[in-house]
Coordinates of C-alpha atoms and ligand atoms in Angstrom, one line a residue:
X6 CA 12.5 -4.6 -22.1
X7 CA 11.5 -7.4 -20.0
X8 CA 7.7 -7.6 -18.4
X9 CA 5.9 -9.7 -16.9
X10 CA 1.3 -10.1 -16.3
X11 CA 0.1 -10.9 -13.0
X12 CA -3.2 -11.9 -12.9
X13 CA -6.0 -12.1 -10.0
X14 CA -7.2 -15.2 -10.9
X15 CA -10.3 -15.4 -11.9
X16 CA -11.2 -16.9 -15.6
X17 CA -11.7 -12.9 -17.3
X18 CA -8.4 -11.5 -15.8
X19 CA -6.6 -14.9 -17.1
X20 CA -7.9 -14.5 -20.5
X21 CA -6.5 -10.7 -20.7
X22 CA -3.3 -11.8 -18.8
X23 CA -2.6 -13.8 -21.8
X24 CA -3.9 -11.8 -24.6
X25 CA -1.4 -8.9 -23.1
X26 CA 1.5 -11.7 -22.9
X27 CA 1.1 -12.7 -26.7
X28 CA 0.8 -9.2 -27.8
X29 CA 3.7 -7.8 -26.1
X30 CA 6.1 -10.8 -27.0
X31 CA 4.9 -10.2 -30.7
X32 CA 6.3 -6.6 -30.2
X33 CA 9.9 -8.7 -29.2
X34 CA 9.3 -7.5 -25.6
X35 CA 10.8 -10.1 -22.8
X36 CA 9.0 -12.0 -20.5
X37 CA 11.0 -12.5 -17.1
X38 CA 8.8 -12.8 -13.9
X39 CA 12.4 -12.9 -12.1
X40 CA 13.5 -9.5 -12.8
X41 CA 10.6 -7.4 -14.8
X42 CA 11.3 -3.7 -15.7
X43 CA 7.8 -3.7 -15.8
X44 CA 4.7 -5.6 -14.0
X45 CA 1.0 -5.3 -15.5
X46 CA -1.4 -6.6 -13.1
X47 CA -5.3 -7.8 -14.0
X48 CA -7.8 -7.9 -11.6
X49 CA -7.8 -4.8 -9.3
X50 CA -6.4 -2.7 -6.3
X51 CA -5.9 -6.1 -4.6
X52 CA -4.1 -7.7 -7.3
X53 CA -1.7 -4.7 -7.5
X54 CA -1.0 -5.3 -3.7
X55 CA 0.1 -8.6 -4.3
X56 CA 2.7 -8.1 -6.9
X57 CA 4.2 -4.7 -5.4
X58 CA 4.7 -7.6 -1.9
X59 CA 6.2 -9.9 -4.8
X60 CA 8.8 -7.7 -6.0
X61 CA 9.6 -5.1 -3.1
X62 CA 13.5 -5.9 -3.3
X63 CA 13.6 -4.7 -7.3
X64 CA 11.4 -1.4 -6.6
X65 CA 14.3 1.0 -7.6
X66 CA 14.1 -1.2 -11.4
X67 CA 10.5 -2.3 -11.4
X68 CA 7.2 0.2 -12.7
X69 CA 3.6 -0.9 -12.0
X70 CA 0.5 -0.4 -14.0
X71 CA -2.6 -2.0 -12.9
X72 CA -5.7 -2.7 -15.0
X73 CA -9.2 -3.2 -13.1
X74 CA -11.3 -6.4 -14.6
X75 CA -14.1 -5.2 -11.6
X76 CA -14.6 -2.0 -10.7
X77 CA -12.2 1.4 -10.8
X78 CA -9.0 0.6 -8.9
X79 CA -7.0 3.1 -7.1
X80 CA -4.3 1.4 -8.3
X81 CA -5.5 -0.4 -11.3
X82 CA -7.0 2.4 -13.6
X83 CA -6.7 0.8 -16.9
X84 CA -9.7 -0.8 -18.3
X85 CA -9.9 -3.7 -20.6
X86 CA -11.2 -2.1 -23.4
X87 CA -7.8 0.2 -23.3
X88 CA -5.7 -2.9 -24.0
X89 CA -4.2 -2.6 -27.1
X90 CA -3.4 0.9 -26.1
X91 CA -1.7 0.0 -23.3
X92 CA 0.2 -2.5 -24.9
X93 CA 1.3 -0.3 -28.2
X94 CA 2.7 2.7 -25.2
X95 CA 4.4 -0.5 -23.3
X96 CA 6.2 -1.5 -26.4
X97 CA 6.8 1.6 -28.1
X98 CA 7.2 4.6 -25.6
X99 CA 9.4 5.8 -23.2
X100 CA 7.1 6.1 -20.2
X101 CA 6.9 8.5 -17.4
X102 CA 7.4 7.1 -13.7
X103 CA 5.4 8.6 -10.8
X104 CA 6.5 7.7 -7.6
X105 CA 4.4 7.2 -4.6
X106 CA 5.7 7.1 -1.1
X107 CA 5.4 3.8 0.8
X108 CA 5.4 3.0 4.8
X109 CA 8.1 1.4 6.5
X110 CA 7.3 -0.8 9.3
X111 CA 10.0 -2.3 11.9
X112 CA 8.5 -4.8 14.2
X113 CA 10.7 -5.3 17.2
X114 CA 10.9 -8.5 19.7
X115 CA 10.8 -7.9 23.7
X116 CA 13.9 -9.6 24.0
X117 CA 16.1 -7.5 21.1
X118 CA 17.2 -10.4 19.3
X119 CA 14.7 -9.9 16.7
X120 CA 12.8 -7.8 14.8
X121 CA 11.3 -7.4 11.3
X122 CA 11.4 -4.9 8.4
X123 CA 8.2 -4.7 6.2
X124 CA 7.0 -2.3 3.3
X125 CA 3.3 -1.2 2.9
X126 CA 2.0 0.6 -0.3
X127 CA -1.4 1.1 1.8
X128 CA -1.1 0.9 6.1
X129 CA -0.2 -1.1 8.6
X130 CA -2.7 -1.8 11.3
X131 CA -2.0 -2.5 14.6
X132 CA -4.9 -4.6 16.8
X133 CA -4.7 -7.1 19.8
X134 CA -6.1 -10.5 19.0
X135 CA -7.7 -10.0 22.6
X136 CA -9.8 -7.4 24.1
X137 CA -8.0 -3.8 23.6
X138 CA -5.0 -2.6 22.6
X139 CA -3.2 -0.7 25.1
X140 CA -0.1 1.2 24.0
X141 CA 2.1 3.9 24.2
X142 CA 2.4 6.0 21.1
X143 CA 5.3 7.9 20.7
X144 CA 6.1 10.7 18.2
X145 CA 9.4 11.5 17.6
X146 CA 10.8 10.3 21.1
X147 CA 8.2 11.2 23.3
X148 CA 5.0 9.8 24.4
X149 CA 2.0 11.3 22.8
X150 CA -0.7 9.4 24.1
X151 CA -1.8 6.0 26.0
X152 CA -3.8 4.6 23.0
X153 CA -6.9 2.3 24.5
X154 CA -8.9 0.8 21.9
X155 CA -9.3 -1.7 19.3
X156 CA -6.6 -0.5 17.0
X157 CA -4.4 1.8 14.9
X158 CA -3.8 2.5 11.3
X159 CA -1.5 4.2 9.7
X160 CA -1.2 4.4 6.2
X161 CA 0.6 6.1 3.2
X162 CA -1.1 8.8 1.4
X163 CA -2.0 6.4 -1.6
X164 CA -3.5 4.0 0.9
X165 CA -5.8 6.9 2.6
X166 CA -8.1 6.3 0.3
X167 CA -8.9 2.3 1.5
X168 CA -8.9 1.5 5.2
X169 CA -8.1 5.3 6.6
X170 CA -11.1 6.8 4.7
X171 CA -13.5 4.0 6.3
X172 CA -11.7 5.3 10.1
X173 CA -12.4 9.3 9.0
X174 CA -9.4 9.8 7.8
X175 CA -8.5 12.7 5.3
X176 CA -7.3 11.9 1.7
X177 CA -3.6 12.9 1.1
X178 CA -2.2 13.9 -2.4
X179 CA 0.4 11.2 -2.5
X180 CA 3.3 14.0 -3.6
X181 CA 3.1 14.4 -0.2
X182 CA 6.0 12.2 1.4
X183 CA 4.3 11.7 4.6
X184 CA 1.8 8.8 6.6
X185 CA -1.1 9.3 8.5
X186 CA -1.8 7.7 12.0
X187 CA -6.3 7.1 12.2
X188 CA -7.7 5.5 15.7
X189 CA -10.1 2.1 15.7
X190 CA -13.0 2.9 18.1
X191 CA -10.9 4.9 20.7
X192 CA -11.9 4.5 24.3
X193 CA -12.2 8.0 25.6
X194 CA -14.1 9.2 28.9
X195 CA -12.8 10.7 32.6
X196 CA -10.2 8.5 32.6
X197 CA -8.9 7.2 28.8
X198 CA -8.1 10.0 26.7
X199 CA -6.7 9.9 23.1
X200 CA -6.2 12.7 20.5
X201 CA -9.2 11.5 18.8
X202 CA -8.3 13.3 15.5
X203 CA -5.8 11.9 12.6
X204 CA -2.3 12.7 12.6
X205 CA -0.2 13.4 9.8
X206 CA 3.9 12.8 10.3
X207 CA 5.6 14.1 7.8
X208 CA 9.0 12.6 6.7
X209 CA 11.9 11.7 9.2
X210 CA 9.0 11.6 12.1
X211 CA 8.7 8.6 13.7
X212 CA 5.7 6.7 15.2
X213 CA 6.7 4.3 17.9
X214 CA 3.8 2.1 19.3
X215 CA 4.3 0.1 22.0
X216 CA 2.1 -2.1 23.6
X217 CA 1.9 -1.7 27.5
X218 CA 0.0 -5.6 27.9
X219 CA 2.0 -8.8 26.7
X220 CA -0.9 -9.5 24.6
X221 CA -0.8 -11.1 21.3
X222 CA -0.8 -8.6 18.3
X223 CA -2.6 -9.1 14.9
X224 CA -0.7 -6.9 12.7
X225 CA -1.3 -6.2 9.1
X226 CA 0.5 -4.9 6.0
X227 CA -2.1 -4.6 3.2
X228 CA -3.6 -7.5 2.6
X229 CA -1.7 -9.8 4.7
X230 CA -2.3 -10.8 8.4
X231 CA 0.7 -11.8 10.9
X232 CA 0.6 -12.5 14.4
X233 CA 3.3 -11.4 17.3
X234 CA 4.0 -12.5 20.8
X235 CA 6.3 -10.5 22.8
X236 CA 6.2 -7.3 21.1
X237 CA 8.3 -4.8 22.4
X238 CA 7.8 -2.0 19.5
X239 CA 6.5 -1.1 16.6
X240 CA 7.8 1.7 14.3
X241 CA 6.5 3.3 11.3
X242 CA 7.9 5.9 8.8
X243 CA 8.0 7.1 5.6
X244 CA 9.9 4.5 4.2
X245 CA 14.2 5.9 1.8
X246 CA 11.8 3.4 -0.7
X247 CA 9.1 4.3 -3.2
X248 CA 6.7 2.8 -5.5
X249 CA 7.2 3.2 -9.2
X250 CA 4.1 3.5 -11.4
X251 CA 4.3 3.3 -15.5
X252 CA 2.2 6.5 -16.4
X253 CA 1.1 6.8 -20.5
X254 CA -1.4 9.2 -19.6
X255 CA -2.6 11.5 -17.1
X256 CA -4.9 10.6 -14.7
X257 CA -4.9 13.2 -12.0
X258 CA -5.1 12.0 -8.3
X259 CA -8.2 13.9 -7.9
X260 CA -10.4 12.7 -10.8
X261 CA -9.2 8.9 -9.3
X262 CA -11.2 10.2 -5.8
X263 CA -13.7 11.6 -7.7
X264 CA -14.7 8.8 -9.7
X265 CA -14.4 6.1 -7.4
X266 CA -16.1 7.9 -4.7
X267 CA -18.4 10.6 -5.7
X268 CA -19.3 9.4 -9.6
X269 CA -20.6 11.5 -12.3
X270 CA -22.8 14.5 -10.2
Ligands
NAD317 P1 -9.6 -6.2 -1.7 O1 -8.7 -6.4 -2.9 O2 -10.9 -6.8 -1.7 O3 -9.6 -4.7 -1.3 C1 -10.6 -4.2 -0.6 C2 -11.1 -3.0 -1.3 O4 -10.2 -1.9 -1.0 C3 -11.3 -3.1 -2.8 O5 -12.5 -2.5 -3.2 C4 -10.1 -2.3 -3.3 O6 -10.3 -1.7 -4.6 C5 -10.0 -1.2 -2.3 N1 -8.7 -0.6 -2.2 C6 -7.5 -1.2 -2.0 N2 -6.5 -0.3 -2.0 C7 -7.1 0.9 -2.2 C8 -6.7 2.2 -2.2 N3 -5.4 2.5 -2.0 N4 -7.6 3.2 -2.3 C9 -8.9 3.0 -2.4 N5 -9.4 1.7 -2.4 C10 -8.5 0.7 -2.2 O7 -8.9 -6.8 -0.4 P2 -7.4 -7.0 -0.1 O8 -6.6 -7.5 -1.3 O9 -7.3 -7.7 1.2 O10 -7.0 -5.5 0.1 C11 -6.4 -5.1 1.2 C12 -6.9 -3.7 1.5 O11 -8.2 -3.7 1.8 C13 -6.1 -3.1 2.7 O12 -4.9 -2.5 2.3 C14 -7.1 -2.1 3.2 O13 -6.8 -0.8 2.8 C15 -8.4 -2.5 2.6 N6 -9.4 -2.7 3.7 C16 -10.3 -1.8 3.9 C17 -11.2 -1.9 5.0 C18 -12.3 -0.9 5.1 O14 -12.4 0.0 4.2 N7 -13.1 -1.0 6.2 C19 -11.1 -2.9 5.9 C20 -10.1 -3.9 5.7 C21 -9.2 -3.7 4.6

């Protein structure tokens, strides 16, 4: 089996990246950053983010496990001490998958002659880089609303937990192949009006935003920031793609909220 460490960066997750490296090529394990079956990242939910935007064209060969050098990940659940563990299931286990659904995200040009496919494992947001955004949002063909206000999120149902919770939106189970659209500080009165509530889409619906000012949009897919001129739509989905995670043990969905958010009551 071939693997490969990520690592966030920082002199404690380095030290474990290597350590896990040594141990695993002592088992006769592979090292290939090209074209890993399997990626172990150290550092946290960030550090996860990065290498599922590193290898998003070998998703359908490529499991994840994250382990969390800070505090609990969403995404990185392993802790250091678990290690050796880890390493002995890695080398000498089959291991299960679990999939998680992801977010597709087709940015298209005013003029047609481009436009731009991008997967998220958390959300998309959409914002102006000046004053409001003012957009059509259309679901499944037709025009929902005119969103005014300083943005929209919509995110998988793994990433509900990150930037969606922080908007009021609701936690999904992530069996459920769907995403969630959440409003940033909706202007509503006489004249504005937006739902005002999240939306869930389920698979196959379509969300279609487009912007009704030629303003500049900041758009971004997890953890990364890109600008657009001209933008003539922008359409999100549950993307035919999933995320793979390596799982050697259970640890339900609803412990994960439960200990990151709420703690030991
Ligand atoms: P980061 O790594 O510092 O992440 C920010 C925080 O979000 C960390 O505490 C991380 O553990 C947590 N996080 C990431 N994914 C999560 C998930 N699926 N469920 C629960 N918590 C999660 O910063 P980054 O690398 O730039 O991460 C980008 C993410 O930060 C974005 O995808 C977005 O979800 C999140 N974010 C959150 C807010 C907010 O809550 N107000 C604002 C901006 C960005």
């Amino acid at each position: 089996m071939r693997f490969t460490v990520t690592s966030r960066g920082d002199d404690v997750s380095n030290t474990l990246q290597q350590k896990i490296k040594r141990y695993l090529l002592d088992f006769g394990l592979k090292l290939d950053e090209q074209e890993p079956d399997i990626v172990i990242t150290v550092g946290g939910d960030g550090t996860l983010l990065h290498a599922f935007h590193r290898y998003t064209s070998r998703l359908e060969d490529t499991a994840f496990v994250g382990i969390h050098t800070g505090h609990l990940g969403f995404y990185a659940d392993w802790v250091p001490d678990e290690v050796e563990k880890l390493v002995i299931h890695v080398a000498k286990t089959p291991y299960q998958i679990v999939e998680y659904p992801l977010l597709e995200v087709v940015v298209r040009h005013t003029d047609e002659s481009e436009s731009k496919r991008l997967l998220a494992l958390n959300e998309c947001t959409v914002k102006s880089q000046e004053g409001s955004l003012v957009s059509n949002v259309e679901i499944k063909g037709d025009v929902f609303e005119v969103f005014r206000g300083d943005g929209l999120c919509i995110s998988t149902p793994s990433g509900s937990t990150a930037y969606n919770k922080a908007l009021g939106g609701a936690i999904l189970h992530p069996s459920l192949a769907s995403i969630q659209i959440s409003e940033m500080a909706s202007i509503n009165n006489r004249v504005y009006r937006t739902i005002g509530s999240p939306l869930v889409l389920p698979q196959h619906h379509t969300c279609l935003i487009k912007p009704l000012n030629q303003v500049e949009l900041q758009v971004t897919i997890d953890h990364f920031t890109l600008a657009y001129k001209r933008v003539k739509s922008i359409q999100c989905r549950v993307a035919e793609e999933k995320i793979r995670f390596a799982r050697f043990r259970p640890f339900p969905f609803w412990k994960r909220v439960k200990e990151s958010f709420i703690g030991d009551s």
